Coordinates of C-alpha atoms in Angstrom, one line a residue:
Chain N
M28 CA 32.5 3.4 15.9
G29 CA 29.7 1.9 13.7
I30 CA 28.5 3.4 10.5
S31 CA 25.1 5.1 10.9
P32 CA 22.5 3.7 8.6
I33 CA 21.1 6.0 5.9
Q34 CA 17.9 7.6 7.2
Y35 CA 14.8 8.0 5.2
R36 CA 14.6 11.5 3.6
P37 CA 11.4 13.1 2.4
W38 CA 11.2 14.4 -1.1
K39 CA 10.3 18.1 -1.5
G40 CA 9.7 18.5 -5.2
E41 CA 6.6 19.1 -7.2
R42 CA 4.6 16.6 -9.2
S43 CA 3.3 16.9 -12.7
A44 CA -0.4 16.9 -13.4
Q45 CA -1.9 13.4 -13.5
N46 CA -3.1 13.7 -17.1
L47 CA 0.6 14.2 -18.2
R48 CA 1.8 10.9 -16.8
V49 CA 0.7 9.2 -20.0
Y50 CA 3.7 10.8 -21.7
V51 CA 6.1 8.9 -19.4
I52 CA 4.8 5.6 -20.8
F53 CA 4.8 7.0 -24.3
R54 CA 8.5 8.1 -24.0
S55 CA 9.4 4.7 -22.5
V56 CA 7.9 2.8 -25.5
I57 CA 9.8 5.0 -27.9
N58 CA 13.1 4.8 -26.0
H59 CA 12.7 1.0 -25.8
G60 CA 11.9 0.8 -29.5
M61 CA 14.7 2.9 -30.6
K62 CA 17.2 0.7 -28.7
S63 CA 15.8 -2.4 -30.2
P64 CA 18.0 -3.8 -33.0
G65 CA 14.9 -5.5 -34.6
V66 CA 13.1 -2.2 -34.9
I67 CA 16.0 -0.3 -36.2
I68 CA 16.8 -3.0 -38.8
L69 CA 13.2 -3.1 -40.1
L70 CA 13.0 0.7 -40.3
V71 CA 16.3 1.1 -42.2
I72 CA 15.8 -1.8 -44.6
G73 CA 12.1 -1.0 -45.1
F74 CA 13.0 2.6 -45.9
F75 CA 15.7 1.6 -48.4
I76 CA 13.7 -1.1 -50.1
V77 CA 10.3 0.6 -50.3
F78 CA 11.0 4.4 -50.4
A79 CA 14.7 5.1 -51.4
F80 CA 14.1 4.6 -55.1
P81 CA 10.9 6.7 -55.3
L82 CA 12.6 9.4 -53.3
I83 CA 15.6 9.5 -55.6
S84 CA 13.4 9.4 -58.7
V85 CA 11.3 12.4 -57.6
V86 CA 14.5 14.4 -57.1
F87 CA 16.1 13.6 -60.4
A88 CA 13.2 12.8 -62.7
P89 CA 11.4 15.9 -64.1
H90 CA 7.7 16.0 -63.2
E91 CA 5.0 18.6 -63.7
R92 CA 3.3 18.0 -60.3
L93 CA 2.8 15.4 -57.6
E94 CA 0.4 12.7 -58.9
A95 CA -1.9 10.7 -56.6
S96 CA -1.2 7.5 -58.6
D97 CA 2.6 7.8 -57.9
M98 CA 1.9 8.1 -54.1
N99 CA -0.6 5.2 -54.3
S100 CA 1.9 3.0 -55.9
S101 CA 4.5 3.8 -53.2
L102 CA 2.2 3.0 -50.4
D103 CA 0.2 0.2 -52.0
S104 CA 3.0 -2.3 -52.2
L105 CA 3.1 -5.8 -50.8
I106 CA 6.7 -5.2 -49.6
L107 CA 5.6 -2.2 -47.5
A108 CA 2.7 -4.2 -46.2
I109 CA 5.0 -7.0 -45.1
F110 CA 7.5 -4.6 -43.6
A111 CA 4.8 -2.7 -41.8
L112 CA 3.3 -6.0 -40.5
L113 CA 6.8 -7.2 -39.3
L114 CA 7.5 -3.8 -37.6
A115 CA 4.1 -3.9 -35.9
A116 CA 4.7 -7.4 -34.7
V117 CA 8.1 -6.4 -33.3
V118 CA 7.0 -3.1 -31.8
T119 CA 3.8 -4.3 -30.2
S120 CA 4.8 -7.8 -29.1
D121 CA 6.2 -6.9 -25.7
L122 CA 4.1 -3.8 -25.0
I123 CA 1.7 -5.7 -22.7
S124 CA 3.0 -9.3 -22.7
E125 CA 6.0 -8.1 -20.7
D126 CA 3.8 -6.5 -18.0
L127 CA 1.7 -9.7 -18.0
S128 CA 4.7 -12.0 -17.5
S129 CA 6.1 -9.8 -14.7
N130 CA 2.7 -9.1 -13.1
S131 CA 3.7 -5.4 -13.1
F132 CA 0.3 -4.0 -13.7
V133 CA 0.0 -3.5 -10.0
L134 CA 3.0 -1.1 -10.1
Y135 CA 1.3 1.1 -12.7
F136 CA -2.2 1.0 -11.3
S137 CA -1.3 1.5 -7.6
R138 CA -0.2 5.0 -8.9
A139 CA -2.3 7.8 -10.2
L140 CA -2.7 6.2 -13.6
K141 CA -5.9 5.1 -15.4
S142 CA -6.1 2.1 -17.5
R143 CA -6.9 4.2 -20.5
D144 CA -3.8 6.3 -19.9
Y145 CA -1.7 3.2 -19.8
I146 CA -3.2 2.0 -23.1
A147 CA -2.9 5.4 -24.6
G148 CA 0.8 5.7 -23.7
K149 CA 1.7 2.3 -25.0
T150 CA -0.4 2.7 -28.2
G151 CA 0.9 6.2 -28.8
G152 CA 4.5 5.1 -28.6
A153 CA 3.9 2.2 -31.0
L154 CA 2.1 4.5 -33.4
L155 CA 5.0 6.9 -33.5
L156 CA 7.4 4.1 -34.2
M157 CA 5.1 2.8 -37.0
S158 CA 4.8 6.2 -38.5
L159 CA 8.6 6.2 -39.1
L160 CA 8.0 3.6 -41.7
C161 CA 4.4 4.2 -42.8
L162 CA 3.8 7.9 -42.6
I163 CA 7.0 9.9 -42.5
P164 CA 8.8 8.4 -45.6
P165 CA 5.8 8.7 -48.0
L166 CA 5.2 12.2 -46.7
L167 CA 8.9 13.0 -47.3
I168 CA 8.5 11.8 -50.9
A169 CA 5.3 13.8 -51.4
V170 CA 6.9 17.0 -50.0
T171 CA 10.1 16.5 -52.0
A172 CA 8.1 15.9 -55.2
T173 CA 6.1 19.1 -54.6
L174 CA 9.2 21.1 -53.9
T175 CA 10.9 19.9 -57.1
Q176 CA 7.9 20.0 -59.4
S177 CA 8.2 22.0 -62.7
G178 CA 4.6 23.0 -63.0
N179 CA 2.6 25.6 -61.0
D180 CA -0.3 23.4 -59.9
Y181 CA 0.7 23.4 -56.2
W182 CA -2.9 23.1 -55.1
H183 CA -3.2 19.7 -56.7
S184 CA 0.1 18.6 -55.1
L185 CA -1.0 19.8 -51.7
T186 CA -4.2 17.8 -52.1
V187 CA -2.2 14.7 -52.8
I188 CA 0.0 15.5 -49.8
G189 CA -3.2 15.6 -47.7
R190 CA -4.3 12.2 -49.2
T191 CA -0.8 10.8 -48.5
I192 CA -1.1 11.9 -44.9
G193 CA -4.4 10.1 -44.7
A194 CA -3.1 6.9 -46.3
G195 CA 0.1 7.0 -44.2
A196 CA -1.9 7.5 -41.0
L197 CA -4.2 4.6 -41.9
A198 CA -1.2 2.4 -42.6
T199 CA 0.3 3.5 -39.3
V200 CA -2.8 2.8 -37.3
F201 CA -4.0 -0.3 -39.0
Y202 CA -1.7 -2.9 -37.5
V203 CA -1.1 -1.5 -34.0
P204 CA -4.3 -2.3 -32.2
Y205 CA -4.3 -5.9 -33.4
G206 CA -0.7 -6.3 -32.4
I207 CA -1.4 -4.9 -28.9
M208 CA -4.4 -7.2 -28.6
M209 CA -2.2 -10.2 -29.4
S210 CA 0.4 -8.9 -26.8
S211 CA -2.4 -8.8 -24.2
F212 CA -3.2 -12.5 -24.8
T213 CA 0.1 -14.0 -23.9
R214 CA 3.0 -13.6 -21.5
R215 CA 5.6 -14.3 -24.2
K216 CA 6.4 -11.7 -26.7
S217 CA 7.6 -14.2 -29.3
Y218 CA 4.1 -15.7 -29.3
A219 CA 2.5 -12.3 -29.6
A220 CA 4.8 -11.3 -32.5
V221 CA 4.3 -14.6 -34.4
G222 CA 0.6 -14.5 -33.6
T223 CA 0.2 -11.0 -35.1
F224 CA 2.1 -11.8 -38.2
M225 CA 0.5 -15.2 -38.8
S226 CA -3.1 -14.2 -38.1
F227 CA -2.9 -11.5 -40.8
F228 CA -1.6 -14.1 -43.3
V229 CA -4.2 -16.7 -42.2
L230 CA -6.9 -14.1 -42.9
T231 CA -5.3 -13.5 -46.3
I232 CA -5.3 -17.2 -47.1
I233 CA -8.9 -17.5 -46.0
A234 CA -9.8 -14.5 -48.2
E235 CA -8.1 -16.2 -51.2
V236 CA -10.0 -19.4 -50.7
F237 CA -13.4 -17.6 -50.4
A238 CA -12.6 -15.3 -53.3
G239 CA -12.8 -18.4 -55.5
F240 CA -16.6 -18.4 -54.8
A241 CA -17.1 -14.6 -54.8
Q242 CA -14.5 -11.9 -55.3
G243 CA -16.1 -9.7 -52.6
W244 CA -14.6 -11.9 -50.0
R245 CA -11.2 -10.4 -50.7
I246 CA -11.9 -7.6 -48.3
I247 CA -11.5 -9.9 -45.3
S248 CA -7.8 -10.0 -46.1
P249 CA -6.3 -7.2 -44.1
I250 CA -3.6 -6.6 -46.6
D251 CA -6.0 -6.4 -49.5
S252 CA -8.5 -4.3 -47.6
L253 CA -5.7 -1.8 -46.8
S254 CA -4.8 -1.8 -50.5
Y255 CA -8.3 -1.0 -51.6
S256 CA -8.5 1.7 -48.9
F257 CA -5.4 3.4 -50.4
D258 CA -7.1 3.3 -53.9
W259 CA -10.1 4.9 -52.3
I260 CA -8.1 7.6 -50.5
F261 CA -6.1 8.5 -53.6
G262 CA -9.3 8.7 -55.7
E263 CA -8.7 5.6 -57.9
A264 CA -11.4 3.3 -59.1
L265 CA -12.2 0.4 -56.8
P266 CA -13.0 -3.0 -58.3
S267 CA -16.7 -3.5 -58.8
F268 CA -16.9 -6.3 -56.3
I269 CA -15.8 -4.0 -53.5
N270 CA -18.6 -2.5 -51.4
K271 CA -17.3 0.8 -50.0
G272 CA -19.5 0.6 -46.9
A273 CA -18.3 -2.9 -46.2
L274 CA -14.7 -1.9 -46.7
A275 CA -15.1 1.1 -44.3
A276 CA -16.8 -1.1 -41.7
L277 CA -14.1 -3.8 -42.0
I278 CA -11.3 -1.3 -41.6
T279 CA -13.0 0.2 -38.6
L280 CA -13.6 -3.2 -37.2
F281 CA -9.9 -4.1 -37.6
I282 CA -8.9 -1.0 -35.6
V283 CA -11.8 -0.7 -33.1
L284 CA -12.5 -4.3 -32.0
P285 CA -8.9 -5.0 -30.9
S286 CA -8.8 -1.7 -29.0
V287 CA -12.0 -2.6 -27.1
V288 CA -10.6 -6.0 -26.3
V289 CA -7.4 -4.5 -25.0
Y290 CA -9.3 -1.9 -22.9
V291 CA -11.5 -4.5 -21.3
K292 CA -8.5 -6.8 -20.5
I293 CA -6.4 -4.0 -19.1
T294 CA -9.2 -2.6 -17.0
R295 CA -9.7 -6.1 -15.5
Q296 CA -6.0 -6.4 -14.9
A297 CA -6.1 -3.0 -13.1
V298 CA -8.4 -4.5 -10.4
G299 CA -6.4 -7.7 -10.3
K300 CA -8.8 -10.0 -12.1
Chain V
M8 CA 3.2 22.6 -16.6
P9 CA 0.2 22.1 -14.4
R10 CA 1.0 20.8 -10.9
I11 CA -1.1 19.1 -8.3
S12 CA -1.7 20.7 -5.0
D13 CA -0.3 19.2 -1.8
A14 CA -3.7 19.4 0.0
S15 CA -4.0 15.7 0.0
V16 CA -0.6 15.4 1.5
R17 CA -1.7 17.5 4.4
E18 CA -4.9 15.5 4.7
L19 CA -2.9 12.3 4.9
T20 CA -1.0 13.6 7.8
S21 CA -4.1 13.8 10.0
D22 CA -4.4 11.6 13.1
H23 CA -6.4 8.9 11.3
P24 CA -5.3 8.9 7.6
L25 CA -7.3 5.8 6.8
E26 CA -10.9 5.2 7.8
A27 CA -13.2 2.4 6.6
Q28 CA -16.9 2.5 7.4
R29 CA -19.0 -0.6 7.0
V30 CA -17.2 -1.6 3.8
T31 CA -18.6 -4.5 1.9
V32 CA -16.8 -6.0 -1.2
R33 CA -18.1 -9.0 -2.9
F34 CA -16.7 -11.2 -5.7
G35 CA -19.7 -13.0 -7.0
Q36 CA -20.9 -15.2 -4.2
V37 CA -17.8 -14.6 -2.1
T38 CA -17.9 -11.7 0.4
A39 CA -14.3 -10.5 0.8
L40 CA -15.1 -7.6 3.1
D41 CA -18.3 -7.8 5.2
G42 CA -19.2 -4.5 6.8
F43 CA -15.5 -3.9 7.7
T44 CA -15.0 -0.9 9.9
A45 CA -11.6 0.3 11.1
S46 CA -9.7 3.5 11.8
I47 CA -6.0 3.4 11.1
P48 CA -3.9 5.8 13.1
R49 CA -0.9 7.7 11.8
E50 CA 1.8 5.1 13.0
S51 CA 3.1 1.7 12.0
V52 CA 0.1 -0.6 11.8
G53 CA 0.0 -4.3 11.5
L54 CA -2.8 -5.8 9.4
L55 CA -3.3 -9.4 10.5
G56 CA -5.6 -12.2 9.5
P57 CA -5.6 -15.7 8.0
N58 CA -5.4 -16.3 4.3
G59 CA -8.5 -15.0 2.6
A60 CA -9.4 -12.8 5.5
G61 CA -9.7 -9.7 3.3
K62 CA -6.4 -7.9 3.9
S63 CA -5.4 -7.5 0.3
T64 CA -9.0 -6.6 -0.7
F65 CA -8.9 -3.9 1.9
I66 CA -5.7 -2.5 0.5
K67 CA -7.0 -2.6 -3.0
A68 CA -10.2 -1.0 -2.0
S69 CA -8.3 1.7 -0.2
L70 CA -6.3 2.4 -3.4
G71 CA -9.6 2.6 -5.3
L72 CA -8.8 -0.4 -7.4
L73 CA -11.9 -2.2 -6.1
Q74 CA -15.3 -0.4 -5.7
P75 CA -17.0 -1.3 -2.4
E76 CA -20.6 -2.5 -2.8
A77 CA -21.4 -0.6 0.4
G78 CA -19.7 1.6 2.9
S79 CA -16.9 4.0 2.3
I80 CA -13.1 4.3 2.7
L81 CA -11.6 7.7 3.4
V82 CA -7.9 8.0 2.8
G83 CA -6.7 11.3 4.2
G84 CA -10.3 12.5 3.9
L85 CA -10.5 11.6 0.3
D86 CA -13.1 9.1 -0.9
S87 CA -11.6 6.0 -2.4
R88 CA -14.4 5.7 -5.0
S89 CA -14.3 9.2 -6.5
Q90 CA -10.8 10.5 -5.6
S91 CA -8.7 7.4 -6.1
L92 CA -6.1 9.1 -8.3
R93 CA -5.5 11.8 -5.7
I94 CA -5.2 9.1 -3.1
R95 CA -2.7 7.1 -5.1
D96 CA -0.4 10.0 -5.5
N97 CA 0.2 9.9 -1.8
V98 CA 0.2 6.2 -1.2
G99 CA 2.9 3.7 -1.8
Y100 CA 2.2 0.0 -2.3
M101 CA 4.7 -2.9 -2.0
P102 CA 2.8 -6.0 -3.4
E103 CA 3.4 -9.4 -2.0
H104 CA 3.9 -11.2 -5.3
D105 CA 6.7 -10.8 -7.8
C106 CA 5.8 -7.7 -9.9
L107 CA 9.1 -6.1 -11.1
I108 CA 9.8 -5.6 -14.8
S109 CA 12.6 -8.1 -15.2
S110 CA 14.1 -6.5 -18.3
L111 CA 15.0 -3.3 -16.5
N112 CA 17.6 -2.7 -13.9
A113 CA 16.7 -1.3 -10.5
V114 CA 17.6 2.3 -11.3
E115 CA 15.5 2.2 -14.5
L116 CA 12.5 0.7 -12.8
V117 CA 12.5 2.9 -9.7
S118 CA 13.0 6.1 -11.7
Y119 CA 10.4 5.0 -14.2
M120 CA 7.8 4.5 -11.4
A121 CA 8.8 7.8 -9.9
Q122 CA 8.1 9.5 -13.2
I123 CA 4.7 7.8 -13.4
S124 CA 4.1 9.2 -9.9
G125 CA 4.7 12.7 -11.3
M126 CA 8.4 13.4 -10.9
T127 CA 10.4 15.0 -13.6
P128 CA 13.0 12.6 -15.2
R129 CA 15.8 14.4 -13.4
D130 CA 14.1 14.3 -10.0
A131 CA 13.1 10.7 -10.6
M132 CA 16.7 9.6 -11.3
Q133 CA 18.1 11.5 -8.3
R134 CA 15.4 10.2 -6.0
G135 CA 15.7 6.7 -7.4
H136 CA 19.3 6.5 -6.4
E137 CA 18.5 8.0 -3.0
V138 CA 15.9 5.4 -2.2
L139 CA 18.1 2.5 -3.6
D140 CA 20.8 3.7 -1.2
F141 CA 18.3 3.8 1.6
V142 CA 17.2 0.2 1.0
G143 CA 20.8 -0.9 0.8
L144 CA 21.1 -1.8 -2.9
G145 CA 24.6 -1.1 -4.0
E146 CA 26.2 -1.5 -7.4
E147 CA 23.7 -4.3 -8.1
R148 CA 21.3 -1.6 -9.0
Y149 CA 22.7 -1.6 -12.5
R150 CA 22.1 -5.3 -13.1
L151 CA 18.9 -6.5 -14.7
I152 CA 16.3 -7.4 -12.1
K153 CA 15.9 -10.9 -13.5
S154 CA 19.3 -11.7 -12.0
Y155 CA 18.3 -10.6 -8.5
S156 CA 17.8 -12.7 -5.4
T157 CA 14.5 -12.7 -3.7
G158 CA 15.9 -10.4 -1.0
M159 CA 17.1 -7.9 -3.5
K160 CA 13.8 -7.9 -5.3
Q161 CA 12.0 -7.2 -2.0
R162 CA 14.3 -4.2 -1.5
V163 CA 13.5 -2.9 -5.0
K164 CA 9.8 -3.4 -4.3
L165 CA 10.2 -1.3 -1.2
A166 CA 12.2 1.3 -3.1
Q167 CA 9.6 1.8 -5.8
A168 CA 6.9 2.1 -3.1
I169 CA 8.7 4.9 -1.3
V170 CA 10.3 6.7 -4.3
H171 CA 7.5 9.3 -4.5
D172 CA 7.6 9.9 -0.7
P173 CA 4.1 8.8 0.1
S174 CA 2.5 9.6 3.3
L175 CA 0.7 6.2 3.6
L176 CA 2.5 3.0 2.8
F177 CA 1.0 -0.4 2.3
L178 CA 3.6 -3.2 2.7
D179 CA 2.2 -6.7 1.8
E180 CA 4.4 -9.4 3.3
P181 CA 7.5 -7.3 3.1
T182 CA 9.9 -10.0 4.4
S183 CA 8.5 -12.8 2.2
G184 CA 11.2 -15.1 1.0
M185 CA 14.0 -13.3 2.8
D186 CA 16.8 -14.9 4.8
P187 CA 17.0 -14.1 8.6
Q188 CA 19.6 -11.3 8.1
G189 CA 17.6 -9.8 5.2
R190 CA 14.4 -9.9 7.4
E191 CA 16.2 -8.0 10.2
E192 CA 17.3 -5.4 7.7
M193 CA 13.9 -5.1 6.1
L194 CA 12.3 -4.7 9.6
D195 CA 14.9 -2.0 10.4
L196 CA 14.0 -0.2 7.1
I197 CA 10.3 -0.3 8.0
R198 CA 11.1 1.1 11.4
R199 CA 13.1 3.9 10.0
I200 CA 10.3 4.8 7.5
G201 CA 7.8 4.8 10.3
L202 CA 10.1 7.3 12.2
A203 CA 9.8 9.7 9.3
D204 CA 6.2 10.4 10.3
K205 CA 4.6 8.0 7.8
T206 CA 1.6 5.8 8.2
V207 CA 3.0 2.3 7.4
V208 CA 0.5 -0.5 7.1
V209 CA 2.2 -3.9 7.2
S210 CA 0.2 -7.0 6.2
S211 CA 2.1 -10.1 7.3
H212 CA 1.7 -13.6 8.6
I213 CA 4.8 -13.4 10.7
L214 CA 3.4 -12.1 13.9
Q215 CA 6.7 -11.7 15.8
E216 CA 7.8 -9.3 13.1
V217 CA 4.6 -7.3 13.2
E218 CA 4.9 -7.1 17.0
R219 CA 8.4 -5.7 16.7
V220 CA 7.7 -2.9 14.2
C221 CA 4.0 -2.0 14.6
D222 CA 2.5 0.3 17.2
Y223 CA -1.1 -0.6 16.3
I224 CA -2.7 -3.9 15.3
V225 CA -5.8 -4.6 13.2
I226 CA -7.0 -8.2 13.1
I227 CA -9.4 -9.2 10.2
S228 CA -11.2 -12.4 9.7
N229 CA -13.8 -13.3 7.1
G230 CA -13.9 -9.7 6.0
R231 CA -14.7 -8.3 9.4
L232 CA -12.8 -6.5 12.1
I233 CA -12.1 -8.9 14.9
R234 CA -9.8 -6.8 17.0
A235 CA -7.9 -3.5 16.9
G236 CA -5.8 -1.6 19.3
K237 CA -2.4 -0.4 20.4
T238 CA 0.1 -3.3 20.3
Q239 CA 1.1 -2.6 23.9
S240 CA -2.4 -2.7 25.2
L241 CA -3.3 -5.9 23.2
V242 CA -0.3 -7.8 24.5
A243 CA -0.8 -6.5 28.0
G244 CA -3.9 -8.7 28.3
E245 CA -7.0 -7.9 30.1
E246 CA -7.0 -5.7 33.2
G247 CA -7.2 -7.8 36.4
V248 CA -6.0 -11.0 34.8
H249 CA -2.8 -12.4 36.3
T250 CA -0.6 -15.3 35.6
L251 CA 0.3 -17.4 38.6
T252 CA 3.0 -20.0 38.5
V253 CA 3.1 -22.5 41.3
R254 CA 5.4 -25.4 42.2
G255 CA 4.8 -28.4 44.4
D256 CA 3.4 -31.9 44.8
V257 CA 0.7 -32.9 42.3
R258 CA -2.0 -33.4 44.9
A259 CA -1.1 -30.2 46.7
I260 CA -1.4 -28.3 43.4
E261 CA -4.8 -30.0 42.8
S262 CA -6.0 -28.9 46.2
Y263 CA -4.6 -25.4 45.8
V264 CA -6.4 -25.0 42.4
R265 CA -9.7 -26.1 44.0
S266 CA -9.3 -23.6 46.9
M267 CA -8.3 -20.9 44.4
E268 CA -11.5 -21.5 42.5
E269 CA -13.4 -20.5 45.6
I270 CA -11.8 -17.0 45.8
C271 CA -10.9 -16.2 42.1
N272 CA -11.8 -17.1 38.6
V273 CA -9.3 -19.7 37.3
L274 CA -9.5 -19.0 33.5
E275 CA -6.9 -21.5 32.4
R276 CA -4.5 -24.0 33.8
K277 CA -1.4 -25.3 32.1
N278 CA 0.7 -28.1 33.6
E279 CA 4.4 -27.5 33.1
G280 CA 5.8 -30.9 34.0
D281 CA 4.7 -32.9 37.1
M282 CA 5.7 -30.4 39.7
Q283 CA 4.7 -27.0 38.2
A284 CA 1.6 -25.4 36.9
S285 CA 0.7 -22.1 35.5
L286 CA -2.7 -20.6 36.2
L287 CA -4.5 -17.7 34.5
V288 CA -6.6 -16.1 37.2
S289 CA -8.9 -13.0 37.5
G290 CA -11.0 -11.4 40.1
C291 CA -8.5 -12.2 42.9
E292 CA -9.4 -9.2 45.2
D293 CA -7.5 -10.6 48.2
G294 CA -3.9 -11.1 47.1
K295 CA -2.8 -12.2 50.6
A296 CA -5.2 -15.1 50.4
I297 CA -3.4 -16.5 47.4
F298 CA -0.2 -16.7 49.3
R299 CA -1.8 -17.9 52.5
L300 CA -3.5 -20.8 50.7
A301 CA -0.2 -21.7 49.0
S302 CA 1.5 -21.7 52.4
E303 CA -1.1 -23.9 54.0
R304 CA -0.7 -26.5 51.2
G305 CA 3.1 -26.4 51.0
I306 CA 3.0 -24.8 47.6
Q307 CA 5.7 -22.5 46.3
I308 CA 4.6 -19.4 44.3
R309 CA 7.2 -18.9 41.6
S310 CA 5.6 -15.8 40.1
Y311 CA 2.5 -13.8 40.2
R312 CA 2.2 -11.0 37.6
P313 CA -0.2 -9.3 35.3
E314 CA -1.0 -11.2 32.2
K315 CA 1.5 -10.6 29.3
L316 CA 0.7 -12.1 25.9
D317 CA 2.6 -12.2 22.7
L318 CA 0.9 -11.3 19.5
E319 CA 0.4 -14.9 18.5
E320 CA -1.7 -15.5 21.6
V321 CA -3.6 -12.3 21.0
F322 CA -4.2 -13.4 17.4
L323 CA -5.3 -16.9 18.4
R324 CA -7.6 -15.6 21.2
S325 CA -9.1 -13.2 18.7
F326 CA -10.6 -16.1 16.9
E327 CA -12.1 -17.6 20.0
G328 CA -15.2 -15.4 19.8
E329 CA -13.7 -12.3 21.2
S330 CA -14.6 -9.0 19.5
K331 CA -13.5 -5.9 21.2
D332 CA -11.5 -2.8 20.8
G333 CA -8.3 -2.8 22.6
N334 CA -8.0 1.0 22.9

């Protein structure tokens, strides 16, 4: 007697609403990131090098209140910028390049998923991972400093916490769109990662060269422009050669332009172009 | 958590779940679909046509991935332009090309796609294993997809297409790159899915396979419908057309054919060696005359039967200027 083949069985369950499918991609990016040794190493080492000492010092050193300058110095460090850039390169490098190399866009877009949901899920996951280095640790320091302060000026400390959230959010958002754009340009995640890292440094070198003629050119360096933005957010004086309008425009450009490029590329991929 | 209604599921189970009306799709100067009109019934349907005929464009337009310049496509009564997301929830698509995420294993990929189709993680995992069992993927399902053979990848592609239990399934070259045994098994899977009251649209170049699994055929060329109809009626040939096989001396056959031309239309003649010929005849009202003429010329009639074609002949004839509905 032969074995009967397995027959097709219908599925009787209920589906979630279409606008909730974005969370599936979001979760997948986070799960993938949290299993990646590179991401974990960067998060752990970055935290210990950049934030461990300030965290210990706010616990043990007596302080009247949380000062904006202390939080600015925590966030406005070259080491954090380098770790954030490395983390962004690792987190974003395979977000789109892997789907490009495997031609798997068709699997996503033959389902009830819009290209903007696909991008939102991928970007949201990457932002959450970035926030583990750029937003959560400084916020932890700020909250700890407020809880352990000796003075009563909590309003001032809460204002600094608000500014810290703003600066941390900017640091979180700043590198991700560019990294995702690089990932959408290539089928190899190594190219995307190196491309993200190197292009920021190339811009920094170019800024250094042009700064020899006029200091204002420094804002085309992404790392410098982020540093000036932190000064601005924490209420510190900006150098006279920095135009606030130009700085705001450039920061917006760094975030918006790559996002638009990615949206256009993914929308074209969705229809198989 | 908000849920979507199953209204579209009911609509997709209507008698003609897919209807295209004068659909035109252009890519720059190239017209991929040129006023294409077809009504796909709720059964296994073969979508045939040469390369560049517009088959894939039709599938993409049905999924709402391409916007027609003119005309409309209704999938289960839903307009592909404005209701594409609702359509896609009840449509499965197995692409022709390699499209699997190679860094995942089959279980991860299929359950991930199930979740994107709206299943809960728990349902998706359970259903993922169920469809992988159905397509015949055993313990290999835990290996990374990049280590799979072409046949195994085809099975995973089929599994991800059916994991959300769609009512309409597009299979683009489902047996591509598979060995003969794998092909047989894939055809059997398609047959079994078709028996589950699904509309299965199979786009393939291998006509024998389509003939075996599809109840209805749609032939496209240059973006236009060339021919459509039940497989049985298409391969049955035209009414009143018969195949006559005769055997005898060459001169006697020549004389017989000339005399046959006086009482019938001899549409085609094929010599099968020196002593035998096969004639395609129509309009032979007097059947007895056929035998009488043969007897008078010393010709043996080996067979006389209604024309029976295979799908390849139907396909080739469709490109000889014929354009008709086989229903």
